[in-house]
Short mmCIF file of C-alpha atoms and ligand atoms in Angstrom, two decimals:
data_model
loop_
_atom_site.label_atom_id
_atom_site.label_comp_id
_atom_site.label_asym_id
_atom_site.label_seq_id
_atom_site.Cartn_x
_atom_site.Cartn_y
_atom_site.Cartn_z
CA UNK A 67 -15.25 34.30 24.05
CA UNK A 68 -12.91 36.70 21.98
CA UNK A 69 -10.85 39.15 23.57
CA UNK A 70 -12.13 42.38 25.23
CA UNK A 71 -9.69 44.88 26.93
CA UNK A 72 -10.93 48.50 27.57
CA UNK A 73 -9.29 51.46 28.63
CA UNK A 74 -11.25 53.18 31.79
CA UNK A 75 -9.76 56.85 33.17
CA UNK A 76 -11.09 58.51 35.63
CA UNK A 77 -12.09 62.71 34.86
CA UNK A 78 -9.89 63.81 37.36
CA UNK A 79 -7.47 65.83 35.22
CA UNK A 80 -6.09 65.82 32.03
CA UNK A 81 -4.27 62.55 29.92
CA UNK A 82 -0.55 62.58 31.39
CA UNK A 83 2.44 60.21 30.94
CA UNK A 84 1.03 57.00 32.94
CA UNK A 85 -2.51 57.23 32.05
CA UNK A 86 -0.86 57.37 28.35
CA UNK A 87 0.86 54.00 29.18
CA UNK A 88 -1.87 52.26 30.43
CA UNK A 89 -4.24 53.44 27.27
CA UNK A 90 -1.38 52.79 24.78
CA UNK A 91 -0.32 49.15 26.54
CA UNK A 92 -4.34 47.90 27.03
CA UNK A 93 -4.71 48.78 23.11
CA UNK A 94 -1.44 46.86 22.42
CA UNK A 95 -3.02 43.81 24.23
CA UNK A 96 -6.60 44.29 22.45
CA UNK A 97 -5.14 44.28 19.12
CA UNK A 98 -2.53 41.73 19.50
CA UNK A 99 -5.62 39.48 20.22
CA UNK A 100 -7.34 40.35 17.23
CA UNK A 101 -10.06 41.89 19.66
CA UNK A 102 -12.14 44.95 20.42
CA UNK A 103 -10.66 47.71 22.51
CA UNK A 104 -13.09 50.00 24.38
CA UNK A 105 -13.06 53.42 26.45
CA UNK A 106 -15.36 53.85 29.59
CA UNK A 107 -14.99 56.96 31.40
CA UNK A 108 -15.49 57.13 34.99
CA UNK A 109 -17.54 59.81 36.00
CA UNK A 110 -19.20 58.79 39.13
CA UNK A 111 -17.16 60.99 41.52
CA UNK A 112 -18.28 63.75 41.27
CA UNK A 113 -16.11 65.98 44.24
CA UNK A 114 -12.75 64.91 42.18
CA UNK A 115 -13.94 65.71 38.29
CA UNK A 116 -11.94 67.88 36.89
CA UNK A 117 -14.92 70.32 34.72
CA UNK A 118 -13.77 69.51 31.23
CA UNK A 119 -11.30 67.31 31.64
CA UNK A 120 -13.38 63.94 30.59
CA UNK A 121 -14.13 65.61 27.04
CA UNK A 122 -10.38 66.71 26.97
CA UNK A 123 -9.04 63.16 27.51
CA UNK A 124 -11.87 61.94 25.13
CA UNK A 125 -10.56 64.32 22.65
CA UNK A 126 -7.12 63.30 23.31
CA UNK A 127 -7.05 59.46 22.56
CA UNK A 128 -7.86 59.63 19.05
CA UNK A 129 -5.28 62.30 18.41
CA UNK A 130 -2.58 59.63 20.12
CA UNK A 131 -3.81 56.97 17.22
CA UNK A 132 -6.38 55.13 20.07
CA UNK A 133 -9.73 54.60 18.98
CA UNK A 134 -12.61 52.55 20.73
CA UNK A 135 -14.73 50.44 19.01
CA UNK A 136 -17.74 51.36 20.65
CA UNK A 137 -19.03 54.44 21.94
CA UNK A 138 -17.84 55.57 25.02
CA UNK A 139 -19.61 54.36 27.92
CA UNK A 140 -19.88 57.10 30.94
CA UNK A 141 -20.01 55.58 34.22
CA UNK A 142 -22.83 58.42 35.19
CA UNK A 143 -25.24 56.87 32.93
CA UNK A 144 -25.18 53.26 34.57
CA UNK A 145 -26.05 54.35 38.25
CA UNK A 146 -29.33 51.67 37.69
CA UNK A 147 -26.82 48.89 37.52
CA UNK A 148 -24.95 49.86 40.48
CA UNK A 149 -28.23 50.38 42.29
CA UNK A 150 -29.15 46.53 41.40
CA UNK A 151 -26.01 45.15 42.54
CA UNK A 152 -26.31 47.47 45.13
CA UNK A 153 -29.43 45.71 46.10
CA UNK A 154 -28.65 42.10 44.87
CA UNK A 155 -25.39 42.38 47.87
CA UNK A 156 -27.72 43.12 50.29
CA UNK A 157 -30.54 40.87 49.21
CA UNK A 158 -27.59 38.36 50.31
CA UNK A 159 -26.79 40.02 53.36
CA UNK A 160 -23.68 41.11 52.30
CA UNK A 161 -23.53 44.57 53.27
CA UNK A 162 -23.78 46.50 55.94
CA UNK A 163 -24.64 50.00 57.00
CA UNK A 164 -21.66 52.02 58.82
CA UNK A 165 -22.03 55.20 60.68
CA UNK A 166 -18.03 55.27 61.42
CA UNK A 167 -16.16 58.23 61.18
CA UNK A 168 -12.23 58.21 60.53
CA UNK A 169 -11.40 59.24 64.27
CA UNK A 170 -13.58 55.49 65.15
CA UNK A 171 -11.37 53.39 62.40
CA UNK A 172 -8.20 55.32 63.49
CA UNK A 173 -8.49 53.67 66.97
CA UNK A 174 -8.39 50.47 64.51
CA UNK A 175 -4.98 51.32 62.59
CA UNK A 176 -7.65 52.68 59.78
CA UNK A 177 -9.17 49.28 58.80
CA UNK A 178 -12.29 48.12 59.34
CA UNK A 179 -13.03 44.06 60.21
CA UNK A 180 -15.57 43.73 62.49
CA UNK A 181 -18.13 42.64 59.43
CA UNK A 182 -20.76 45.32 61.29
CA UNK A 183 -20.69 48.99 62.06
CA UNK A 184 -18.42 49.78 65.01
CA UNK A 185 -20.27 53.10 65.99
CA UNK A 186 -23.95 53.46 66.67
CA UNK A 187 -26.31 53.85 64.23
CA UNK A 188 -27.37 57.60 63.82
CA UNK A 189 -30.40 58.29 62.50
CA UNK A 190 -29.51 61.98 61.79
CA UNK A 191 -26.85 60.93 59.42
CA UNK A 192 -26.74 59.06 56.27
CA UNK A 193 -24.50 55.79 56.68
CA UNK A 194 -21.67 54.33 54.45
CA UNK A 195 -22.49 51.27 53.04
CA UNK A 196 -19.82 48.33 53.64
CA UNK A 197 -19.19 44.80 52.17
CA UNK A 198 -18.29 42.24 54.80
CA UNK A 199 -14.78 41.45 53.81
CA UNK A 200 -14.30 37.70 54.25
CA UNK A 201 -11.23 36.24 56.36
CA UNK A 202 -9.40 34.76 53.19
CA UNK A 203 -6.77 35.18 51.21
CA UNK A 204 -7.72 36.18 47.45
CA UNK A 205 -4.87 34.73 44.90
CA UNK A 206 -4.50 35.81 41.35
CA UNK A 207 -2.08 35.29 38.83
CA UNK A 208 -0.88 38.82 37.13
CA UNK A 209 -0.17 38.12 33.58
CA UNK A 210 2.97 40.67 34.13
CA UNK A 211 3.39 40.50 37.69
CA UNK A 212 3.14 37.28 38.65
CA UNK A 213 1.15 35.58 41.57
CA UNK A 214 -0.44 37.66 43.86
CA UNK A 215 -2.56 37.01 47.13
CA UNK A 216 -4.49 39.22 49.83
CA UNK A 217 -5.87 38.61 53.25
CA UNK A 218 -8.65 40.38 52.71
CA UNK A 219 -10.06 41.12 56.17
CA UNK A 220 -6.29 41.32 57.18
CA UNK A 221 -5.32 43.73 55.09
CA UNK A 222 -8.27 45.63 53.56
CA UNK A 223 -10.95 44.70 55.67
CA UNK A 224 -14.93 45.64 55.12
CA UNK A 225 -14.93 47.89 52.59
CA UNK A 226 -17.17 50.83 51.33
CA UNK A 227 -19.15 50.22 48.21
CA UNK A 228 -21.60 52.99 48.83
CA UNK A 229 -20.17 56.58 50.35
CA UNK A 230 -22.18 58.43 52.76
CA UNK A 231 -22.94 61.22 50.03
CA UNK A 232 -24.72 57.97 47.79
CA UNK A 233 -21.97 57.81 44.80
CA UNK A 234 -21.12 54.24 44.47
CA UNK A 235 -17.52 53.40 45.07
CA UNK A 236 -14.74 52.72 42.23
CA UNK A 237 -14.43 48.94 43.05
CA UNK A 238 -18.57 48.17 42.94
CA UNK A 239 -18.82 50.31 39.59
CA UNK A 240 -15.79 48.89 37.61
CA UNK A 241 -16.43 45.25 38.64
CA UNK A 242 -20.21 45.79 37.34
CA UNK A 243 -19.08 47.56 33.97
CA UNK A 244 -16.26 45.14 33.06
CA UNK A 245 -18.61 42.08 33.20
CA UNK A 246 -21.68 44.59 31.48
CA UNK A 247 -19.30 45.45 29.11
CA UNK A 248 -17.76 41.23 28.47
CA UNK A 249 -13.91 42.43 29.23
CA UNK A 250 -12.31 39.60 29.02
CA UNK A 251 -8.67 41.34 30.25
CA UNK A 252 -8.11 43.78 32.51
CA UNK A 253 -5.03 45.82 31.79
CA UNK A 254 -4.24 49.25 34.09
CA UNK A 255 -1.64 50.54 35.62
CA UNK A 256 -0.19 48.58 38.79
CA UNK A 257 -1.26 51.23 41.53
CA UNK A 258 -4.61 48.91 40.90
CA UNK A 259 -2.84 45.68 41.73
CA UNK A 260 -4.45 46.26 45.51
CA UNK A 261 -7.76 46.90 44.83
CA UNK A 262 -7.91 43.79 42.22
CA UNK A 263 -8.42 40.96 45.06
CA UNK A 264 -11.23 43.71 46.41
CA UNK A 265 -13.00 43.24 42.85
CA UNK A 266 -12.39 39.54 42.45
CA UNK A 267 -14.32 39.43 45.82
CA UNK A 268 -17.15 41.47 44.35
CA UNK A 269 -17.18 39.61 41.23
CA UNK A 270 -17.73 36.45 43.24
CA UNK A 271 -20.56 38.02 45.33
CA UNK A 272 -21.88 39.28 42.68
CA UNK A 273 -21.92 36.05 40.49
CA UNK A 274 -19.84 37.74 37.92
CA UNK A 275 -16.90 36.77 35.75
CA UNK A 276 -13.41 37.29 36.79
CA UNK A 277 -11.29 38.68 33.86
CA UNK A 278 -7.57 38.17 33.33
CA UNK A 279 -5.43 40.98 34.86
CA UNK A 280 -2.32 42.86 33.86
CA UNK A 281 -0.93 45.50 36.04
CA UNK A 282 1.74 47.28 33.86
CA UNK A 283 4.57 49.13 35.12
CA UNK A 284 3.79 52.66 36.95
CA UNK A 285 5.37 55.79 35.80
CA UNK A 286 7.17 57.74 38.09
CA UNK A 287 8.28 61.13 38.38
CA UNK A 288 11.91 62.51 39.13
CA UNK A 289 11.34 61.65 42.48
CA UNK A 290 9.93 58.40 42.38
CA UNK A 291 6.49 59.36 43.31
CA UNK A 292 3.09 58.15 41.11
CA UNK A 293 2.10 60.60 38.43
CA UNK A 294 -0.95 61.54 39.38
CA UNK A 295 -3.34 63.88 37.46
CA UNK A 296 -4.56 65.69 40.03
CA UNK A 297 -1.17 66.83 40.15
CA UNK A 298 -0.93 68.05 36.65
CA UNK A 299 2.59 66.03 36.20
CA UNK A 300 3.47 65.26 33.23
CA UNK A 301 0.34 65.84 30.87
CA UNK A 302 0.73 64.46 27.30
CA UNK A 303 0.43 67.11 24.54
CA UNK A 304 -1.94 66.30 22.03
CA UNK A 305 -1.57 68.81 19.46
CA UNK A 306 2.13 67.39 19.42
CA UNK A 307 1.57 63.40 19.99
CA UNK A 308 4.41 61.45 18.31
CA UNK A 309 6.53 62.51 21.14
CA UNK A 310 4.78 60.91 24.39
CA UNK A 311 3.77 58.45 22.24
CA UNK A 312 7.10 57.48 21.38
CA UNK A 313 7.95 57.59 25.29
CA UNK A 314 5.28 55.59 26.32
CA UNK A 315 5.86 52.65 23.74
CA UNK A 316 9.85 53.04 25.09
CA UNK A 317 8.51 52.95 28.38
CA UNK A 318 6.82 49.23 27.41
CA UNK A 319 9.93 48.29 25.88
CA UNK A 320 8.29 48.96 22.67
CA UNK A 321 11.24 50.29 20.06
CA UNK A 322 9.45 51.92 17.26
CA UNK A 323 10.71 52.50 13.42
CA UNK A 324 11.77 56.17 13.63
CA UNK A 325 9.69 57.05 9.96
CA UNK A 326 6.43 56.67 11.59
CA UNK A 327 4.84 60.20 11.00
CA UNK A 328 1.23 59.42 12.37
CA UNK A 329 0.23 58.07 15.81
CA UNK A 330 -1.62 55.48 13.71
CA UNK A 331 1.35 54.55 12.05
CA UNK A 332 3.85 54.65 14.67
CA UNK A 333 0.96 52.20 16.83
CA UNK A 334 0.73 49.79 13.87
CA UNK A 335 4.48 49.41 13.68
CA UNK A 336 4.57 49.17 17.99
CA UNK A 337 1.92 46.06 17.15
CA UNK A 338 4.23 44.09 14.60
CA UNK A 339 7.15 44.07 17.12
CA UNK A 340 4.30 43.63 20.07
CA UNK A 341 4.36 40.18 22.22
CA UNK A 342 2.63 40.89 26.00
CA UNK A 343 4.87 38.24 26.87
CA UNK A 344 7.98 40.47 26.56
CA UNK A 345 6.57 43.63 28.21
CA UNK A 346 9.13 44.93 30.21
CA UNK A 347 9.29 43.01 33.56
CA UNK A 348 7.93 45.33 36.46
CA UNK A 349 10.08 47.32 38.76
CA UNK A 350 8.28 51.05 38.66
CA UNK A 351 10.46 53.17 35.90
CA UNK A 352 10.83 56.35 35.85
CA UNK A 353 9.42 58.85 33.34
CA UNK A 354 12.32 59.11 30.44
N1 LIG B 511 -10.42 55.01 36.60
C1 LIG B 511 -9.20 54.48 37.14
C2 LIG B 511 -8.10 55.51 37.03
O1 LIG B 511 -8.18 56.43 36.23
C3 LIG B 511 -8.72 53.24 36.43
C4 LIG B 511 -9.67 52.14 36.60
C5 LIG B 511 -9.29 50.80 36.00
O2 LIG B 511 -8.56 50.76 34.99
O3 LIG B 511 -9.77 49.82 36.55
O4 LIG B 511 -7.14 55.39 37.77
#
């Protein structure tokens, strides 16, 4: 199968400095292998969009050199899919409804294992939906990172792949789209690493494919906290790209030729010096 990578943010503010990274370093990896690169927005939280800020990252790629080769596919559009995997998990008995509130998984240190709803069903309110989390440990091998392994129950325990208020969750919608869409590498920033044995776990309820994953590095800010675009740190200008984009290459280890003028160019030079396997080795760096 040739490669697929795709880049996949979330409408929750605008492009900044590690969302940059992770669209610049999964473009790297598509075109190094000669493959197709493509953008899905995810849209299907609806409390946490940002208004405008999905068309203003859209708008933004291009203008940083990164263009998809297929439209854009919007998470909204594909709640039929996540309504028959939805359906296919608990078909299989696989899910279960959960009326617990956070007070009842506090007196649980937060996590839920018991594989059935802890509370008593009310029919007055609209239940969580939760996949039984199994009791073993989920091992991957990070293409950056290195091996990697979960306890599942342990450590995440039964988790929610339908909210109360009926949006699907992150880890039911992405593992659906990245097989829908044939990704054939997964590669995101490394706050993800946790949630990846979550998806492989999905993938193999859901008789899906498992991709290959790389978590790059996360940028941090001055005081060695996540960028985060709810927070408005660090946004990425741009009407003024070869900047950031020059920082985020760095920040791969990526040393550019200093004529580029365009984002295109500067990106087609980053590819001729590119090899994944050199990517700088992860400890979190900070933002330059
Ligand atoms: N939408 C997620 C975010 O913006 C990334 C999802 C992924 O790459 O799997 O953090």
């Amino acid at each position: 199968m040739s490669y697929r990578g795709r880049f996949a943010p979330s409408p929750t503010g605008l492009l900044h400095a590690g969302s940059l990274v992770a669209a610049v370093g999964s473009w790297l990896c598509a075109r190094h292998a000669g493959g197709q690169w493509l953008v899905r927005m995810e849209d299907i939280d609806p409390p946490r969009e940002v208004p405008g800020s999905a068309t203003a990252i859209l708008a933004a790629l291009p203008a940083f050199g990164l263009v998809a080769d297929k439209p854009v596919v919007y998470q909204s559009s594909r709640i039929a899919a996540y309504d028959a995997a939805f359906e296919q998990l608990r078909g299989a008995g696989l899910v279960f409804p959960c009326w617990c509130s956070r007070s009842d998984l506090a007196t649980v240190g937060g996590i839920h294992r018991d594989g059935r709803c802890m509370a008593h069903p009310d029919p007055q309110r609209k239940p969580a939906w939760r996949i039984r989390a199994p009791d073993e440990t989920i091992r991957f091998i990070d293409e950056l990172q290195g091996p990697q392994q979960q306890r599942l129950r342990e450590n995440v325990g039964d988790f929610v792949i339908r909210r109360v208020e009926g949006f699907y969750s992150y880890q039911l919608a992405c593992v659906v789209d990245d097989a829908w869409q044939g990704i054939t590498q997964v590669v995101r920033g490394s706050d993800l690493l946790d949630s990846t044995p979550r998806q492989i776990w999905l993938q193999r309820c859901l008789g899906l494919p498992t991709p290959r994953y790389l978590h790059l590095p996360l940028v941090l800010d001055g005081e060695g906290r996540k960028l985060s675009k709810s927070e408005r740190s660090r946004e990425v200008d741009p009407s003024d790209p070869m900047p950031g984009l020059r920082r985020a290459l760095a920040f791969l280890g990526i040393i550019t030729a200093e004529t580029a003028i365009h984002p295109s160019d500067l990106l087609d030079a980053a590819l001729r010096h590119f090899d994944p396997r050199r990517l700088t080795q992860c400890s979190d760096h900070r933002a330059a």
